[in-house]
Coordinates of C-alpha atoms and ligand atoms in Angstrom, one line a residue:
M1 CA 6.2 23.2 -23.2
A2 CA 3.9 20.9 -21.1
L3 CA 4.9 17.8 -22.9
F4 CA 8.4 18.5 -21.9
H5 CA 7.8 19.5 -18.5
D6 CA 10.4 18.2 -16.2
P7 CA 8.9 17.3 -12.8
F8 CA 12.1 17.7 -11.0
G9 CA 12.4 21.2 -12.9
P10 CA 11.8 24.4 -11.8
S11 CA 8.8 23.6 -9.5
P12 CA 9.5 20.2 -7.8
P13 CA 6.5 18.3 -6.1
M14 CA 6.4 19.6 -2.5
S15 CA 3.7 17.3 -1.1
T16 CA 2.0 13.7 -2.0
E17 CA -0.6 15.6 -3.5
D18 CA 1.3 17.3 -6.0
Y19 CA 2.8 13.8 -7.0
T20 CA -0.8 12.6 -7.7
K21 CA -1.5 15.8 -9.7
L22 CA 1.5 15.2 -11.8
A23 CA 0.9 11.2 -12.3
K24 CA -2.7 12.0 -13.2
R25 CA -1.2 14.0 -16.1
K26 CA 1.6 11.6 -17.0
L27 CA -0.2 8.5 -17.2
P28 CA -2.8 7.2 -19.8
T29 CA -6.3 8.0 -18.9
M30 CA -7.4 4.5 -18.7
T31 CA -4.8 3.5 -15.9
W32 CA -5.8 6.1 -13.7
P33 CA -9.1 4.9 -12.2
Y34 CA -7.1 1.7 -11.2
L35 CA -4.1 3.6 -9.6
S36 CA -6.3 6.2 -7.5
S37 CA -10.0 5.4 -7.5
G38 CA -12.2 3.3 -5.3
A39 CA -15.5 1.5 -4.9
D40 CA -19.1 2.6 -5.8
D41 CA -19.3 6.3 -4.7
L42 CA -15.9 6.6 -3.1
V43 CA -17.8 7.3 0.4
T44 CA -15.1 5.3 2.2
I45 CA -12.1 7.0 0.1
R46 CA -13.4 10.6 1.4
D47 CA -13.8 9.0 5.0
N48 CA -10.2 7.7 5.1
R49 CA -9.1 11.1 4.6
E50 CA -11.9 13.1 6.8
G51 CA -11.3 11.0 9.6
F52 CA -8.0 12.6 10.2
R53 CA -9.6 16.1 10.4
K54 CA -11.7 15.1 13.3
W55 CA -8.5 15.8 15.4
R56 CA -6.1 18.8 15.9
L57 CA -2.6 18.5 17.3
R58 CA -1.7 19.8 20.9
V59 CA 1.0 22.2 21.2
R60 CA 3.3 22.3 24.1
T61 CA 5.5 25.2 23.6
L62 CA 9.1 25.9 24.9
T63 CA 10.1 22.4 25.4
G64 CA 13.4 22.7 23.8
A65 CA 12.7 19.5 22.1
N66 CA 14.1 20.1 18.4
K67 CA 15.6 16.7 17.7
P68 CA 12.6 14.7 17.7
E69 CA 13.4 10.8 17.4
L70 CA 11.4 9.2 14.3
K71 CA 13.1 5.8 14.9
T72 CA 10.8 2.9 15.5
N73 CA 10.3 -1.1 15.7
F74 CA 7.7 -2.9 14.1
C75 CA 7.4 -6.2 12.5
R76 CA 10.4 -7.1 14.3
T77 CA 12.5 -4.4 12.2
K78 CA 14.0 -1.4 13.0
L79 CA 12.8 1.5 11.2
A80 CA 13.9 4.8 10.5
L81 CA 10.5 6.3 10.6
P82 CA 6.9 4.9 11.5
L83 CA 5.9 4.2 8.0
A84 CA 6.2 1.7 5.4
L85 CA 4.8 0.9 1.8
A86 CA 1.8 -1.3 1.6
P87 CA 1.6 -3.9 -0.8
T88 CA -0.1 -2.7 -4.3
G89 CA -0.5 -5.0 -7.0
M90 CA 0.3 -4.4 -10.8
V91 CA 2.2 -1.1 -10.0
G92 CA 4.1 -2.0 -13.3
L93 CA 1.3 -0.1 -14.9
A94 CA 2.5 3.1 -12.8
H95 CA 6.1 2.6 -14.0
W96 CA 7.8 -0.4 -15.8
T97 CA 10.4 -0.6 -12.9
G98 CA 7.6 -1.4 -10.6
D99 CA 7.9 -3.5 -7.3
V100 CA 11.8 -3.6 -7.7
A101 CA 12.0 0.3 -7.7
V102 CA 9.6 0.5 -4.5
S103 CA 11.5 -2.1 -2.7
K104 CA 14.8 -0.2 -3.4
A105 CA 13.3 3.0 -2.4
A106 CA 11.8 1.7 0.9
E107 CA 15.2 0.2 1.8
L108 CA 17.3 3.2 1.0
S109 CA 15.2 5.2 2.9
G110 CA 15.6 3.2 6.2
T111 CA 11.8 1.5 5.8
R112 CA 10.2 -1.3 4.2
H113 CA 7.8 -2.7 1.3
V114 CA 5.3 -5.4 1.4
L115 CA 5.1 -7.1 -1.9
S116 CA 1.8 -7.8 -3.3
T117 CA 0.9 -11.2 -4.3
A118 CA -0.7 -9.4 -7.5
A119 CA 3.0 -7.9 -7.7
S120 CA 4.5 -6.9 -11.2
Y121 CA 7.8 -8.6 -10.5
S122 CA 8.2 -11.8 -8.7
I123 CA 9.3 -12.5 -5.3
E124 CA 12.8 -13.8 -6.2
E125 CA 13.5 -10.9 -8.6
V126 CA 12.7 -8.2 -5.8
A127 CA 14.8 -10.1 -3.4
E128 CA 17.7 -10.5 -5.7
A129 CA 17.6 -6.6 -6.4
T130 CA 17.6 -5.5 -2.9
E131 CA 19.9 -5.9 0.0
L132 CA 17.3 -6.0 3.0
D133 CA 14.5 -8.4 3.9
H134 CA 11.4 -7.3 3.0
W135 CA 7.6 -8.2 3.6
F136 CA 5.0 -10.5 1.6
Q137 CA 1.3 -10.0 1.0
L138 CA -0.8 -13.1 0.6
Y139 CA -4.1 -13.3 -0.8
P140 CA -5.8 -16.2 1.2
F141 CA -6.4 -18.4 -2.0
G142 CA -8.9 -21.4 -1.1
D143 CA -6.2 -23.4 -3.5
R144 CA -3.7 -24.5 -0.6
D145 CA -1.1 -25.6 -3.0
K146 CA -0.8 -22.0 -4.5
A147 CA -0.7 -20.5 -1.1
T148 CA 1.7 -22.8 0.2
E149 CA 4.2 -22.2 -2.9
L150 CA 4.1 -18.5 -2.7
M151 CA 4.6 -18.9 1.5
N152 CA 7.5 -21.2 0.9
R153 CA 9.1 -19.1 -2.2
A154 CA 8.8 -15.8 0.1
A155 CA 10.4 -17.6 3.1
S156 CA 13.2 -18.8 1.1
A157 CA 13.7 -15.6 -0.4
G158 CA 14.1 -14.1 2.8
Y159 CA 10.9 -12.1 3.3
T160 CA 10.4 -11.9 7.2
A161 CA 6.9 -10.8 7.8
L162 CA 3.4 -12.2 6.1
F163 CA 0.7 -10.0 5.6
V164 CA -2.6 -12.0 4.9
T165 CA -5.1 -9.5 3.3
V166 CA -8.7 -10.5 4.1
D167 CA -10.8 -7.9 2.8
V168 CA -11.2 -9.2 -0.6
P169 CA -13.5 -12.1 -0.4
I170 CA -14.7 -10.7 -3.8
L171 CA -13.7 -7.7 -6.1
G172 CA -15.0 -4.5 -4.8
N173 CA -17.2 -2.5 -7.3
R174 CA -14.6 -0.3 -8.9
E175 CA -17.0 1.3 -11.6
A176 CA -14.4 3.9 -12.7
E177 CA -12.0 1.3 -13.5
R178 CA -14.9 -0.6 -15.3
R179 CA -15.6 2.5 -17.5
S180 CA -12.2 3.2 -18.5
G181 CA -11.8 -0.3 -19.8
M182 CA -9.0 -0.9 -17.5
T183 CA -10.5 -4.3 -16.4
I184 CA -8.7 -7.7 -16.7
P185 CA -8.5 -8.4 -19.5
A186 CA -8.1 -5.0 -20.6
E187 CA -10.8 -3.6 -23.1
F188 CA -8.7 -1.4 -25.6
R189 CA -11.2 1.2 -26.7
L190 CA -10.6 3.6 -29.8
G191 CA -10.3 6.5 -27.2
S192 CA -7.7 4.8 -25.4
I193 CA -5.8 3.7 -28.3
L194 CA -5.9 7.5 -29.8
E195 CA -4.7 8.9 -26.3
A196 CA -1.9 6.5 -26.5
G197 CA -0.2 9.0 -28.8
L198 CA -0.1 11.3 -25.8
H199 CA 2.2 8.7 -23.7
P200 CA 4.3 7.1 -26.1
A201 CA 7.1 6.4 -23.6
W202 CA 4.5 4.5 -21.2
W203 CA 3.6 2.4 -24.1
W204 CA 6.8 1.6 -25.3
N205 CA 7.7 0.5 -21.8
L206 CA 4.6 -1.6 -21.7
L207 CA 5.2 -3.5 -24.8
V208 CA 9.0 -3.7 -24.2
H209 CA 9.1 -4.8 -20.5
R210 CA 5.7 -6.5 -20.2
R211 CA 5.2 -5.7 -16.4
T212 CA 1.5 -5.1 -16.3
A213 CA 0.2 -8.8 -15.3
P214 CA 0.4 -10.2 -11.7
I215 CA 3.3 -12.0 -12.3
H216 CA 2.6 -14.7 -9.6
Y217 CA -0.4 -15.7 -11.3
V218 CA 0.9 -16.3 -14.8
A219 CA 3.7 -18.1 -16.1
G220 CA 6.3 -16.5 -17.7
R221 CA 6.4 -13.0 -19.2
R222 CA 3.5 -13.1 -21.4
S223 CA 2.7 -10.4 -23.7
A224 CA 0.6 -7.9 -22.1
V225 CA -2.8 -9.1 -23.1
A226 CA -2.1 -12.8 -22.9
G227 CA -0.7 -12.4 -19.5
A228 CA -3.8 -10.4 -18.2
I229 CA -6.2 -12.9 -19.9
E230 CA -4.4 -15.7 -18.2
A231 CA -4.3 -13.9 -14.9
V232 CA -7.9 -13.3 -14.7
R233 CA -8.4 -17.1 -15.4
A234 CA -5.8 -17.8 -12.5
Q235 CA -7.2 -15.2 -9.9
Q236 CA -11.0 -16.9 -10.7
R237 CA -9.3 -20.4 -9.9
Y238 CA -7.4 -19.2 -6.8
M239 CA -9.7 -16.8 -5.0
Q240 CA -12.6 -18.2 -2.9
G241 CA -15.1 -16.2 -1.3
D242 CA -15.8 -18.6 1.6
L243 CA -12.4 -18.4 3.2
N244 CA -12.8 -18.4 7.1
W245 CA -10.7 -18.1 10.2
D246 CA -9.6 -21.6 9.9
D247 CA -7.8 -21.0 6.6
V248 CA -6.1 -18.0 8.2
A249 CA -5.1 -20.1 11.1
W250 CA -3.5 -22.5 8.6
M251 CA -1.8 -20.2 7.4
R252 CA -0.5 -18.7 10.7
D253 CA 0.8 -22.4 11.2
H254 CA 2.7 -22.4 8.1
W255 CA 4.3 -19.4 8.2
K256 CA 7.1 -19.0 11.1
G257 CA 7.8 -15.3 11.0
P258 CA 6.0 -12.4 12.2
F259 CA 2.2 -12.8 10.8
Y260 CA -0.5 -10.0 10.5
V261 CA -4.0 -9.8 9.2
K262 CA -4.6 -6.9 6.8
G263 CA -7.9 -5.7 6.4
I264 CA -9.3 -5.9 9.9
M265 CA -12.2 -3.1 10.7
D266 CA -13.7 -4.6 13.7
A267 CA -12.6 -4.8 17.1
D268 CA -13.9 -8.4 17.5
D269 CA -12.2 -9.6 14.5
A270 CA -8.9 -8.0 15.9
A271 CA -9.5 -9.8 19.1
K272 CA -10.0 -13.1 17.2
A273 CA -6.5 -12.7 14.9
V274 CA -4.8 -12.0 17.8
D275 CA -6.3 -14.2 20.8
E276 CA -7.4 -17.3 18.6
I277 CA -5.1 -17.3 15.7
G278 CA -2.0 -15.8 17.1
A279 CA -1.7 -12.8 14.9
D280 CA 1.5 -10.6 15.5
G281 CA -0.7 -7.7 14.7
V282 CA -3.3 -6.4 12.7
V283 CA -3.6 -3.7 9.8
V284 CA -6.6 -1.6 10.2
S285 CA -7.7 -0.9 6.6
N286 CA -10.4 -0.9 4.3
H287 CA -8.0 -1.3 1.1
G288 CA -8.0 2.2 0.6
G289 CA -11.6 2.4 0.0
R290 CA -11.5 0.2 -3.1
Q291 CA -13.9 -2.7 -1.6
L292 CA -16.5 -2.0 0.6
D293 CA -17.8 1.5 -0.1
S294 CA -19.6 3.1 3.0
C295 CA -17.5 1.4 5.4
Q296 CA -15.7 3.2 8.1
G297 CA -12.9 5.5 7.6
A298 CA -9.7 3.4 8.8
I299 CA -8.5 6.3 11.1
D300 CA -12.3 6.4 12.5
A301 CA -12.1 2.6 13.3
L302 CA -8.8 2.8 15.0
P303 CA -9.1 3.7 18.3
A304 CA -11.7 0.8 19.3
I305 CA -9.6 -1.7 18.0
V306 CA -6.4 -0.1 19.9
D307 CA -8.5 -0.6 22.9
R308 CA -9.3 -4.0 22.5
V309 CA -5.7 -5.2 21.2
G310 CA -3.3 -2.6 21.9
N311 CA -1.9 -4.0 24.8
R312 CA -0.9 -7.4 23.2
C313 CA -0.1 -7.0 19.7
E314 CA 1.0 -4.5 17.0
V315 CA -2.0 -2.3 15.8
L316 CA -1.1 -0.9 12.0
L317 CA -3.1 1.2 9.7
D318 CA -3.4 2.2 6.4
G319 CA -6.0 4.6 4.2
G320 CA -6.0 8.1 3.6
V321 CA -2.4 8.9 5.3
R322 CA -1.1 12.0 3.0
R323 CA 0.8 14.1 5.4
G324 CA 3.1 13.8 8.5
S325 CA 0.2 15.2 10.6
D326 CA -2.0 12.1 9.5
V327 CA 1.2 9.8 10.8
I328 CA 1.3 11.9 14.2
I329 CA -2.8 11.2 14.4
A330 CA -2.6 7.8 13.7
L331 CA 0.4 7.1 16.2
A332 CA -1.3 9.3 18.8
L333 CA -4.6 7.1 18.8
G334 CA -2.2 3.9 19.5
A335 CA -1.1 3.0 15.9
K336 CA 2.4 1.4 15.9
G337 CA 2.9 2.4 12.3
V338 CA 1.3 3.2 9.1
F339 CA 1.4 2.2 5.6
I340 CA 1.1 4.5 2.5
G341 CA -0.4 3.2 -0.9
R342 CA -1.4 5.7 -3.4
P343 CA 1.1 8.4 -2.5
Y344 CA 3.9 6.1 -3.4
V345 CA 2.2 4.7 -6.3
H346 CA 1.7 7.9 -7.9
A347 CA 5.5 8.9 -7.3
L348 CA 6.4 5.8 -9.1
A349 CA 4.3 6.7 -11.9
V350 CA 6.4 10.2 -11.9
G351 CA 9.8 9.7 -11.4
G352 CA 10.3 6.0 -10.6
E353 CA 12.4 4.9 -7.5
K354 CA 13.7 8.4 -6.9
A355 CA 10.5 9.9 -6.7
V356 CA 9.2 7.0 -4.3
R357 CA 12.3 8.1 -2.2
H358 CA 11.4 11.8 -2.3
V359 CA 7.9 10.9 -1.0
I360 CA 9.3 9.1 1.9
D361 CA 11.5 12.1 2.6
I362 CA 8.4 14.4 2.5
F363 CA 6.8 12.4 5.3
R364 CA 9.9 12.4 7.2
E365 CA 10.2 16.0 7.1
E366 CA 6.7 17.0 7.9
L367 CA 7.0 14.4 10.6
H368 CA 10.3 16.0 12.0
R369 CA 8.9 19.5 11.8
N370 CA 5.6 18.8 13.4
L371 CA 7.2 17.0 16.1
I372 CA 9.1 20.3 16.8
L373 CA 6.4 22.6 16.5
M374 CA 4.3 20.4 19.1
G375 CA 7.1 20.2 21.4
C376 CA 7.0 16.4 21.5
P377 CA 10.5 14.7 21.4
S378 CA 9.5 11.8 19.9
V379 CA 7.0 9.2 17.7
A380 CA 7.3 7.0 20.8
A381 CA 6.2 9.6 23.3
L382 CA 3.0 10.2 21.3
D383 CA -0.3 9.1 22.9
R384 CA -3.7 10.7 22.8
S385 CA -2.9 13.4 25.2
W386 CA -1.4 14.9 22.2
L387 CA -4.7 15.1 20.3
I388 CA -7.8 17.5 21.0
P389 CA -11.1 16.7 19.2
A390 CA -11.6 19.2 16.4
Ligands
FMN401 C1 -3.0 0.4 -7.1 C2 -3.5 -0.3 -5.9 C3 -3.3 -1.7 -5.6 C4 -3.6 -2.2 -4.6 N1 -3.2 -3.8 -4.2 C5 -3.2 -4.4 -3.3 C6 -2.9 -5.5 -3.1 O1 -2.6 -6.4 -4.1 N2 -2.9 -6.3 -1.9 C7 -3.3 -5.8 -0.8 O2 -3.5 -6.3 0.0 N3 -3.8 -4.3 -1.0 C8 -3.9 -3.6 -2.0 N4 -4.0 -2.5 -2.3 C9 -4.4 -1.5 -0.9 C10 -3.3 -1.1 -0.3 O3 -2.4 -2.4 0.4 C11 -3.8 -0.1 0.9 O4 -4.4 -0.8 1.8 C12 -4.4 1.2 0.3 O5 -3.7 1.5 -0.7 C13 -3.9 2.1 1.4 O6 -4.9 3.3 1.2 P1 -4.2 4.8 0.4 O7 -3.9 4.4 -0.7 O8 -4.8 5.9 0.8 O9 -2.7 5.1 1.2 C14 -4.1 -1.6 -3.4 C15 -4.2 -0.2 -3.5 C16 -4.0 0.4 -4.7 C17 -4.0 1.9 -4.9

């Protein structure tokens, strides 16, 4: 019976797409737009995927290369594969174990997670639950006291790299989210409440664990509703649309470790981040198509940014990475590594930490197999000579 279908049963998920389909079935309908959709007409979400289709992989046969090296190094950290987990806010909505499960899955898989400012678990809770140092994402709040507090807490809890997200001067127009009532504060509609009956475990965990509101904005663990209301007030207080490069420079000065600007889509901005601010790298990202719709797909923006700054900083990328072949294309175009967002959030919804590890394994296996099939000895050997325009 579908209600008792075990996702790890007879037909286990084989791809990130399988996890997305399962997550959609498993979660209450009202959460799905927040966890999967994007801005306006989803043009940029589509372009994030379609951009990868513009390239084909070169095949060099009979090279004897059958043990491809996947290990890499970015953010001054040795990683088992060139893929890490992007910051995602309020993932307690996907599964009550939230960011703790995600960070543990990342480190057990030889990679890292960037904890979001809008996380469901605190900087300290995640640090205590994990063995290795992780990375922290900061929204560049206009409130410097709040930004200082978060940077200091992250540094003392052992987070090594800081990612400042610069593509949210204002929230994108996420119409699907607004229609679903999954706004902050949530509008519980009759349909959603009736549908709740189909997801009793999810609602139980929501009420018992109260891991939905962004914990760094709200004091203590309030009830789901009180927490969400306070979160919106706090967000309005902290967020400022008129932030500029001086604010980011101030954060760079404050943070002693590796410093990345996330949400760069333009080569001039990348040069500014690196040459004027002193960033160690940039993340080419359009927030997974959740902010400005009809901006370029991330992978389409990558080559010009690599050409401009790739020789003096780490260029990383996220947006639409769903297959090992996508990772290969990004690396061949000059990215040092990639991040995934929705694929691990959807796995988390389906099966918690275990499923997040499985999604990373899917990428690892696809990378391994594809590099052998291409005749390529390592991820480090990838360059543009391995790509053919489609
Ligand atoms: C549910 C969700 C929440 C997100 N929250 C944040 C956030 O708090 N901070 C941030 O910098 N990016 C956030 N992002 C964007 C991701 O970091 C990343 O840029 C994006 O998900 C990559 O695209 P992908 O989902 O296609 O892999 C979020 C993305 C999703 C799907």
